[in-house]
Coordinates of C-alpha atoms in Angstrom, one line a residue:
X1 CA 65.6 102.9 142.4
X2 CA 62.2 105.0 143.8
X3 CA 60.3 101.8 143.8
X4 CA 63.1 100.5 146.0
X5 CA 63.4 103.4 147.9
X6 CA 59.8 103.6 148.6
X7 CA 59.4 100.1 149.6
X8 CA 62.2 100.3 152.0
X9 CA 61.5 103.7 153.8
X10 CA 57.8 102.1 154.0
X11 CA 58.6 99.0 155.9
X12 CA 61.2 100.9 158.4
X13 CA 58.6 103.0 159.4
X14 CA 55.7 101.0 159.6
X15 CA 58.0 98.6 161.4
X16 CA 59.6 100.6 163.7
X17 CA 55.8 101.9 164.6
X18 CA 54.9 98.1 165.6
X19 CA 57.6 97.2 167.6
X20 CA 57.1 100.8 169.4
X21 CA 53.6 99.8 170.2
X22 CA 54.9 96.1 171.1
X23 CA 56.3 98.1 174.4
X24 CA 53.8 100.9 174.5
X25 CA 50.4 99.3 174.8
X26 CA 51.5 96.7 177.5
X27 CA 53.4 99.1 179.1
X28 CA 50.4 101.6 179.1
X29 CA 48.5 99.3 180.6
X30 CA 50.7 98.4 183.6
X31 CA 50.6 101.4 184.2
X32 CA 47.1 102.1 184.3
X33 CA 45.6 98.9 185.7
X34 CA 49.0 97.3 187.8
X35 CA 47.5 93.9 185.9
X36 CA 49.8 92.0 184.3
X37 CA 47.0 89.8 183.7
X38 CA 45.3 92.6 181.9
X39 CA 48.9 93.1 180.3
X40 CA 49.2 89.9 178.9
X41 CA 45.0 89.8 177.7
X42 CA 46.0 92.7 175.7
X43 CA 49.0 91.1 174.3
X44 CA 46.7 88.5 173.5
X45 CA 44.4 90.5 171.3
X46 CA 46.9 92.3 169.3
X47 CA 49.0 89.2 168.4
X48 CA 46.3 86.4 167.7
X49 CA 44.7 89.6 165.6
X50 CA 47.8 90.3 163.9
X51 CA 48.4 86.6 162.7
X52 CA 44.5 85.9 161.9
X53 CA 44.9 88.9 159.9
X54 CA 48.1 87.9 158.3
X55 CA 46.4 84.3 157.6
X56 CA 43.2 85.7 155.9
X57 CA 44.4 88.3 154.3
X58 CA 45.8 87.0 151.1
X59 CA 43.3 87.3 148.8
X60 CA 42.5 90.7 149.4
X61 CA 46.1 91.5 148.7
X62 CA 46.1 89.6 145.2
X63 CA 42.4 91.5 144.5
X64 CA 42.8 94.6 145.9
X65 CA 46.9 94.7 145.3
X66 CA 49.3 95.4 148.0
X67 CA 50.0 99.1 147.5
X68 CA 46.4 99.7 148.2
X69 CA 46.0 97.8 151.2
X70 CA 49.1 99.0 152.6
X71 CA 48.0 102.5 152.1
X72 CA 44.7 101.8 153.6
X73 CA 45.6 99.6 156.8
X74 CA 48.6 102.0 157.8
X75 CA 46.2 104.8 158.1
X76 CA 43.9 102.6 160.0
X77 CA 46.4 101.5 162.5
X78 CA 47.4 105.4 163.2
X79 CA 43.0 106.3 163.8
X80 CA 43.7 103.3 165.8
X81 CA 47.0 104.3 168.2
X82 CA 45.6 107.9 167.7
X83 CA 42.6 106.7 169.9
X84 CA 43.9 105.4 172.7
X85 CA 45.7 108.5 173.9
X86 CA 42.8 110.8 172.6
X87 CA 40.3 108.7 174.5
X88 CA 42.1 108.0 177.6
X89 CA 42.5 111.9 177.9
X90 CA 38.7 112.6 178.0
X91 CA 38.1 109.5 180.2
X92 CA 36.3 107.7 178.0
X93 CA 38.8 104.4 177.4
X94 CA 37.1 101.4 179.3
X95 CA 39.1 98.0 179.1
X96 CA 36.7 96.6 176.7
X97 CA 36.9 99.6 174.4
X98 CA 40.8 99.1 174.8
X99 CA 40.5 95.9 173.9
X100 CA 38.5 96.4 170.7
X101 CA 41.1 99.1 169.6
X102 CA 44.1 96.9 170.1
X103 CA 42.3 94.3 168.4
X104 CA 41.8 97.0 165.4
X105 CA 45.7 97.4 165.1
X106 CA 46.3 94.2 165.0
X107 CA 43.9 93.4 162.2
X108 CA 45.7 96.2 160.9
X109 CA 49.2 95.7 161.3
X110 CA 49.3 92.0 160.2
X111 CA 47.7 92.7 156.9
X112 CA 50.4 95.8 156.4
X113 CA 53.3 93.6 157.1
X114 CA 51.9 91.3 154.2
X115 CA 51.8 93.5 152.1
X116 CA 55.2 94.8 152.4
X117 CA 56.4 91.4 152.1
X118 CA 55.0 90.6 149.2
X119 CA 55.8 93.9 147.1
X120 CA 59.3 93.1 146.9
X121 CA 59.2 91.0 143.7
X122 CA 57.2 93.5 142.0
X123 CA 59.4 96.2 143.2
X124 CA 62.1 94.5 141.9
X125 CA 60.9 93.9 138.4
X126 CA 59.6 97.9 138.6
X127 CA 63.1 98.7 139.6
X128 CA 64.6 96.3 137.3
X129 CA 67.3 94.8 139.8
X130 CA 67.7 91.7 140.7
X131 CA 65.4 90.2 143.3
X132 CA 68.1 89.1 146.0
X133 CA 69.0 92.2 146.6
X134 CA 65.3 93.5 147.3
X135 CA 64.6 90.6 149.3
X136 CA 68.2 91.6 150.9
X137 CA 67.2 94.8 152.2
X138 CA 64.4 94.4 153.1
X139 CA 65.2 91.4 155.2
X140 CA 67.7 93.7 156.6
X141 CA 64.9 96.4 158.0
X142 CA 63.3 93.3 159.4
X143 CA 66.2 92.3 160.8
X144 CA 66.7 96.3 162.2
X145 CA 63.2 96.4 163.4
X146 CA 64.1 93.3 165.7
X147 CA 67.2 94.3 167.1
X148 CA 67.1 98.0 167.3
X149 CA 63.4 98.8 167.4
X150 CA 62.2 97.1 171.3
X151 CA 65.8 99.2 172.5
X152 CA 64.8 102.3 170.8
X153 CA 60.6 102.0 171.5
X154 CA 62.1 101.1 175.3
X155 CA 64.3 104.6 175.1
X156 CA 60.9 106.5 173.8
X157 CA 58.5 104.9 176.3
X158 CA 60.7 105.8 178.9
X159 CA 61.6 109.5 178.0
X160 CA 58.0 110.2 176.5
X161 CA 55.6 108.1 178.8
X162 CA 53.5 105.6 177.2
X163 CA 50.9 107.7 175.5
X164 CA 53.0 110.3 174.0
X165 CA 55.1 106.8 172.0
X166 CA 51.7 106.1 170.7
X167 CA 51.3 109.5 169.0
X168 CA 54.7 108.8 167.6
X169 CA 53.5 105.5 166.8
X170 CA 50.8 106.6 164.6
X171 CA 53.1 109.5 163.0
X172 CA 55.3 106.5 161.6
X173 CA 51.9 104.9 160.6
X174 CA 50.9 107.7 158.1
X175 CA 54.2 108.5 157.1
X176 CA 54.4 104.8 155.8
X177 CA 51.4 105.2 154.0
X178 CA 52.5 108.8 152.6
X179 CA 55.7 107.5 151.5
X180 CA 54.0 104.2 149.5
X181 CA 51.5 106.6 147.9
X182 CA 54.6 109.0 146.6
X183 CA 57.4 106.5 145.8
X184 CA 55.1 104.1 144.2
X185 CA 52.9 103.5 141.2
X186 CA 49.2 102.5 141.5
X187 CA 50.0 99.7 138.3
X188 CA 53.2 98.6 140.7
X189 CA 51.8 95.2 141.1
X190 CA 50.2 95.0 137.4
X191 CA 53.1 96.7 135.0
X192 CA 54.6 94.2 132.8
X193 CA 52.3 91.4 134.2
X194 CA 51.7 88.6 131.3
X195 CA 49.4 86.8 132.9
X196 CA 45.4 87.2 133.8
X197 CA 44.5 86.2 137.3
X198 CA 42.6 83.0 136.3
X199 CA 40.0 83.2 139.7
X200 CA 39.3 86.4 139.0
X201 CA 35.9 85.9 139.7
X202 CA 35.8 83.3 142.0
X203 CA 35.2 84.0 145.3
X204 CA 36.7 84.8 148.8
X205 CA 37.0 81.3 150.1
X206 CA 38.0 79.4 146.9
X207 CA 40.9 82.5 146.3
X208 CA 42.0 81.6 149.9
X209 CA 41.9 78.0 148.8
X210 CA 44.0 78.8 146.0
X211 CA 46.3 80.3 148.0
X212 CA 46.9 76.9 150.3
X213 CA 46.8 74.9 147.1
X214 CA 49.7 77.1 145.2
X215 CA 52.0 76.4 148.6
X216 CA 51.1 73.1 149.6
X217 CA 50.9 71.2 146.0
X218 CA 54.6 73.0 145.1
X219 CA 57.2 70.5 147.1
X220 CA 59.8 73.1 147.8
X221 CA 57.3 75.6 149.6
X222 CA 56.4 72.8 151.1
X223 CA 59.3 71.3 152.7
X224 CA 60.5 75.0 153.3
X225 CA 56.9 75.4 155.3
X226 CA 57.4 72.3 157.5
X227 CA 61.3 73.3 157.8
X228 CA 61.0 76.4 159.2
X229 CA 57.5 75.4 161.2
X230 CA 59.6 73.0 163.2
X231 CA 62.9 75.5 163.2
X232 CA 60.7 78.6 164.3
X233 CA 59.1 76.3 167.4
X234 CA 63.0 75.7 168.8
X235 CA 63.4 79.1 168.8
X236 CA 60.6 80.5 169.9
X237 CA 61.4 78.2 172.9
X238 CA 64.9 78.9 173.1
X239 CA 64.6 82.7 172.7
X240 CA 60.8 83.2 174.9
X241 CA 61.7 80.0 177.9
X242 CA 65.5 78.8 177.4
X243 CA 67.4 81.9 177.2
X244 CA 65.3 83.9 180.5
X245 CA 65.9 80.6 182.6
X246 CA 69.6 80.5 181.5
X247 CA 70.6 83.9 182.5
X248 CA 68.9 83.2 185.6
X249 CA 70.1 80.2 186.7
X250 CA 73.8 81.3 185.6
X251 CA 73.6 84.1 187.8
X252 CA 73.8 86.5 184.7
X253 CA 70.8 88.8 185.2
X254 CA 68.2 90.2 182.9
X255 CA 70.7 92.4 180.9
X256 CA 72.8 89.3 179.5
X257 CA 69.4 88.3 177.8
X258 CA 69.6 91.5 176.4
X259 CA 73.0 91.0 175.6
X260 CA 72.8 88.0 174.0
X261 CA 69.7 88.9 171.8
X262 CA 71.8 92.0 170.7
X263 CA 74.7 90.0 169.5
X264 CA 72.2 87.7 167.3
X265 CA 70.4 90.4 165.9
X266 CA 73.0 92.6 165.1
X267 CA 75.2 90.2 163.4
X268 CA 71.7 89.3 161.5
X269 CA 71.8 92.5 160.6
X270 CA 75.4 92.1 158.7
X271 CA 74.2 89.1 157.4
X272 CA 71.5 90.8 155.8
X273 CA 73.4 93.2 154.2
X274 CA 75.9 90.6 152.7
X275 CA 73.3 88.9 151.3
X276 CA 72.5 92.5 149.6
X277 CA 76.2 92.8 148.4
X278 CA 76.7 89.2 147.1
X279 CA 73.6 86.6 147.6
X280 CA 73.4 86.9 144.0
X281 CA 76.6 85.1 143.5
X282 CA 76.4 82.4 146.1
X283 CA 75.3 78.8 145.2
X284 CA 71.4 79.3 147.0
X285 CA 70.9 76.0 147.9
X286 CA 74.2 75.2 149.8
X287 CA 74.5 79.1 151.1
X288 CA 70.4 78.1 152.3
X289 CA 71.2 75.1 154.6
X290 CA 74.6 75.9 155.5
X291 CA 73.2 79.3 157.0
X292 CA 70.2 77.3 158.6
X293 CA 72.8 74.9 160.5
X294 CA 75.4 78.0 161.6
X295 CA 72.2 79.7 162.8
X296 CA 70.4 77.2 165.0
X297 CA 72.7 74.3 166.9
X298 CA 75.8 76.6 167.9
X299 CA 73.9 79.3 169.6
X300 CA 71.4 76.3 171.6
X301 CA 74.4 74.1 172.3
X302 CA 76.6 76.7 173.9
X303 CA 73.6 77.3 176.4
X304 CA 74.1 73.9 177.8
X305 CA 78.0 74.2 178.4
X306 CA 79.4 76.1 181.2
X307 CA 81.3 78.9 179.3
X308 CA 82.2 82.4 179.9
X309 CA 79.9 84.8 178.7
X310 CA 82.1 86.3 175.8
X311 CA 82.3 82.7 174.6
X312 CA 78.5 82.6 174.4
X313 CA 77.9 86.2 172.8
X314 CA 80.4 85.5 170.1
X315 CA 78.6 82.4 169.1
X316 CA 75.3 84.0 168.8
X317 CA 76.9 86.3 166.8
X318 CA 78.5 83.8 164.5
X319 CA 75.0 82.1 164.2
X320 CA 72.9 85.6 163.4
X321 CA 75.6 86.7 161.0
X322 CA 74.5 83.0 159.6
X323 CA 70.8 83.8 160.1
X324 CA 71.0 87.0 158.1
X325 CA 71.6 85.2 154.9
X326 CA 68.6 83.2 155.6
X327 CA 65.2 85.4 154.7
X328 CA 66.7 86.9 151.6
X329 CA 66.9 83.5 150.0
X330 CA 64.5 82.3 151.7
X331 CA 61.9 85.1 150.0
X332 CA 63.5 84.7 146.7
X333 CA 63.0 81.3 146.5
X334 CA 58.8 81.8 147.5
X335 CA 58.8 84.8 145.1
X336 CA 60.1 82.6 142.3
X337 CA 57.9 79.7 142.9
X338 CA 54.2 81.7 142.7
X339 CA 53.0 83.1 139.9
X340 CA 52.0 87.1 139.9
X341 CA 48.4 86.7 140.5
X342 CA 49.0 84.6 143.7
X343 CA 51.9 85.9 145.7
X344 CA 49.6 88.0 148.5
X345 CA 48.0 84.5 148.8
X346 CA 51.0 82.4 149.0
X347 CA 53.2 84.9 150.8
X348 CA 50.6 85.4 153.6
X349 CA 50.1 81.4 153.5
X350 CA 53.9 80.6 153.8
X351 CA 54.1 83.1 157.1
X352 CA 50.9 81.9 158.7
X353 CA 51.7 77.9 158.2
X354 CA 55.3 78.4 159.4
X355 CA 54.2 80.5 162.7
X356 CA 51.1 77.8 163.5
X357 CA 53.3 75.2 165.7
X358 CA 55.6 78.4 168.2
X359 CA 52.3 79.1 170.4
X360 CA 50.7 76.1 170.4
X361 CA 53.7 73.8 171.7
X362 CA 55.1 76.6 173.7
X363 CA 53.4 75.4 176.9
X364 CA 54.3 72.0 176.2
X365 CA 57.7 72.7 176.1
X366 CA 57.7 75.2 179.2
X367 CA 56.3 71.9 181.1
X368 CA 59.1 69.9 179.7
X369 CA 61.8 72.4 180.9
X370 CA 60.0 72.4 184.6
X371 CA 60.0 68.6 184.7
X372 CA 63.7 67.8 183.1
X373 CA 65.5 70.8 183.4
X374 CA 66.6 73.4 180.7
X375 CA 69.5 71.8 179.6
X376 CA 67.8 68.0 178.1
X377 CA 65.5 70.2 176.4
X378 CA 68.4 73.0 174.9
X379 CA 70.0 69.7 173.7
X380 CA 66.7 68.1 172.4
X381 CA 65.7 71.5 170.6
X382 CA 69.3 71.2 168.8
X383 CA 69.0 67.8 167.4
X384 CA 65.9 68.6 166.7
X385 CA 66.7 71.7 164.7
X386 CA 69.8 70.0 162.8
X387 CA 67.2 67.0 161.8
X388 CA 64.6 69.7 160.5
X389 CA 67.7 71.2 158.6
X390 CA 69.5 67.9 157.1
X391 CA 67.1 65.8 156.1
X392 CA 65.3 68.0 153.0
X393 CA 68.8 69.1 151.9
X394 CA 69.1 65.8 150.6
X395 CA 65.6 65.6 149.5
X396 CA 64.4 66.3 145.8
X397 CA 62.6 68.9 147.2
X398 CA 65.6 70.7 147.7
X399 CA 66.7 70.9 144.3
X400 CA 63.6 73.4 143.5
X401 CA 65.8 75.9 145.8
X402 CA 68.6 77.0 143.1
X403 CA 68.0 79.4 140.4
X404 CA 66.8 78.4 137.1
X405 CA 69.8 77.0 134.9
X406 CA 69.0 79.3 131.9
X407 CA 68.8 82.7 133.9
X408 CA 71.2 84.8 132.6
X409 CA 73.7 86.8 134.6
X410 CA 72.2 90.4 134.4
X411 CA 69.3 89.4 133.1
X412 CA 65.9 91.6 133.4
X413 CA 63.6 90.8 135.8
X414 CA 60.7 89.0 133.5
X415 CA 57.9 87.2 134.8
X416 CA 56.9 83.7 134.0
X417 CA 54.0 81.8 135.9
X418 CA 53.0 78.2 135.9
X419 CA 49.8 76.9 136.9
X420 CA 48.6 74.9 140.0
X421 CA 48.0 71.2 139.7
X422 CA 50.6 67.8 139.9
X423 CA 52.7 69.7 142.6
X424 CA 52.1 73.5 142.0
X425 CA 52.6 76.3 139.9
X426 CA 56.0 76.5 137.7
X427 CA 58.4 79.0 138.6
X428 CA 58.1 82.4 138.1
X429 CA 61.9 84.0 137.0
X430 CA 63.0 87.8 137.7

């Protein structure tokens, strides 16, 4: 289990340090400049780096490997969050340098993320456990991150100030890459691999090519792509506009948001964790969609209805206990579906694609809510949703999201790849 172990105690660290400095740099600079323009500029840099990153960085992972770029990015990040404080001190941190430097850790932190994500099927075959239960817990430190992490980076910023959180910050940064380099093998993406990587030599834009190719000519991937495009921009809109405009209207206050997000994403967190105990035995295709319904409609409907508040938190935490079961088999399924030599690719493909639509129609649908009110659009957002859910789980495309029929029980976790071409590459078992 120290492949496991590693790849688990990596990702809670290396989250936890990018959610802390999710609070810490805006906050920082609120309190530096009083700009919440300037805060939300900054914002800007990080995130649009972190996602370009995440977009592009795909064939690096599959040339380089993802232990190594892990490593190496962590470490960056922390020179990065190490340089704010350190320059801020001596008086030599302009905007524009900060600016440059919060660009660096996003370009930093997206690509470690990635890399994270797509270890787990190689960790699992190192390991030699099944690949729903990696994708389990892992999905469950994601899950952590989100619901814990902003509380506890909120609990440091305050007790610490902003620039001792970003020394902590880039403590968690190079204990993520020491614990990677321990835990894990240097051959941990190319032990027991079959297969040669057959664009080897190609170059940089034809590998990232490649990597759209393997996702988009597979018709699972891409159904789940457009799925969970469509799904992520209702809930970006629900949890970022909906939700804030809800509390307020309903006389609630700021701390029901809080709340409310808290009952999703710790039920999200026991979902997780179930799908650690027994995803393995659950039917994935059925357990897939039934989760997506529980997880969207309930908690956007109950918005519209004038309910107590306990009615509300106790369906958001029926719907996040349903949302918990959702990334493990969700990652499975992509892990499956790419061969060896492409999952950085593909992995980094699948997040980018399904996070493209959230900020661009955000506006649009912050417009909408001014115009008709939050309720038409909570109810158009759910119908929506159940729409994006439904109609693929009768498709054929929804048929690639069981397990092959001839996987055994306990089986070992061998690799098989297809190639591309006439709808993608053939699955890859562990």
């Amino acid at each position: 289990m120290r492949p496991v172990i590693g790849l688990v105690t990596s990702e809670a660290l290396a989250y936890t340090g990018t959610r802390l400095a999710m609070i810490a740099i805006p906050w920082f600079v609120l309190e530096t400049t009083g700009s919440p323009a300037l805060m939300g500029l900054v914002t800007l840099f990080e995130l649009g780096s972190y996602t370009l990153a995440r977009l592009f960085v795909g064939p690096v992972l599959d040339r380089v490997g993802q232990r190594a770029v892990s490593i190496r990015v962590d470490l960056l990040a922390a020179v990065a969050l190490l340089a704010v404080p350190l320059l801020f001190s001596a008086g030599l941190l302009p905007f524009p340098v900060l600016l440059v430097l919060v660009t660096v850790i996003g370009l930093a932190t997206g690509p470690s993320e990635a890399a994270k994500v797509s270890l787990s099927p190689f960790v699992a075959a190192a390991a030699n456990v099944r690949l729903e239960r990696v994708t389990g817990l892992t999905g469950t430190v994601d899950r952590l991150s989100m619901t814990v992490g902003p509380i506890a980076a909120g609990a440091v910023v305050a007790a610490l100030g902003a620039l001792t959180a970003l020394y902590v910050n880039a403590a968690l940064m190079v204990l993520a890459a020491l614990v990677m380099t321990l835990l894990l093998r240097r051959d941990t993406e190319t032990a027991g691999r079959a297969e040669a990587d057959p664009e080897a030599d190609d170059g940089y834009l034809a590998r990232l090519y490649a990597g759209w190719r393997v996702v988009w000519g597979d018709l699972p991937l891409r159904m789940l792509v457009a799925m969970i495009l469509v799904t992520n921009i209702v809930d970006v809109a629900v949890m970022s506009l909906a939700l804030p405009i809800w509390a307020h209207e309903g006389g609630w206050g700021p701390q029901a948001v809080g709340l409310v997000a808290g009952a999703l994403g710790g039920a999200s967190v026991a979902g997780s964790l179930l799908a650690v105990w027994v995803g393995h035995r659950l039917p994935r295709r059925s357990t897939f969609f039934a989760a997506m319904l529980i997880a969207g409609p309930p908690r956007i409907l109950v918005l519209t209805l004038d309910l107590p508040l306990w009615v509300v938190l106790a369906v958001w935490a029926v719907s996040g206990l349903g949302g918990g079961l959702i990334n493990p088999i969700l990652s499975a399924v992509i892990f499956e579906r790419l061969p060896n030599h492409m999952v950085g690719r593909g992995t980094s493909m699948v997040g980018s694609l399904a996070r493209l639509g959230a900020p661009i129609a955000a506006p649009g649908i912050g417009v909408a809510i001014g115009l008709l009110g939050v309720a038409p659009v909570l109810v158009a957002g759910a119908f929506v949703y159940l729409a994006a859910v439904t109609l693929p789980a009768f498709g054929r495309a929804a048929k690639g999201l069981e397990r092959p029929p001839e996987e055994p029980e306990a089986a070992p976790h061998e690799a098989r790849s297809r190639g591309v071409g006439d709808g993608g590459a053939r699955a890859r078992r562990w």
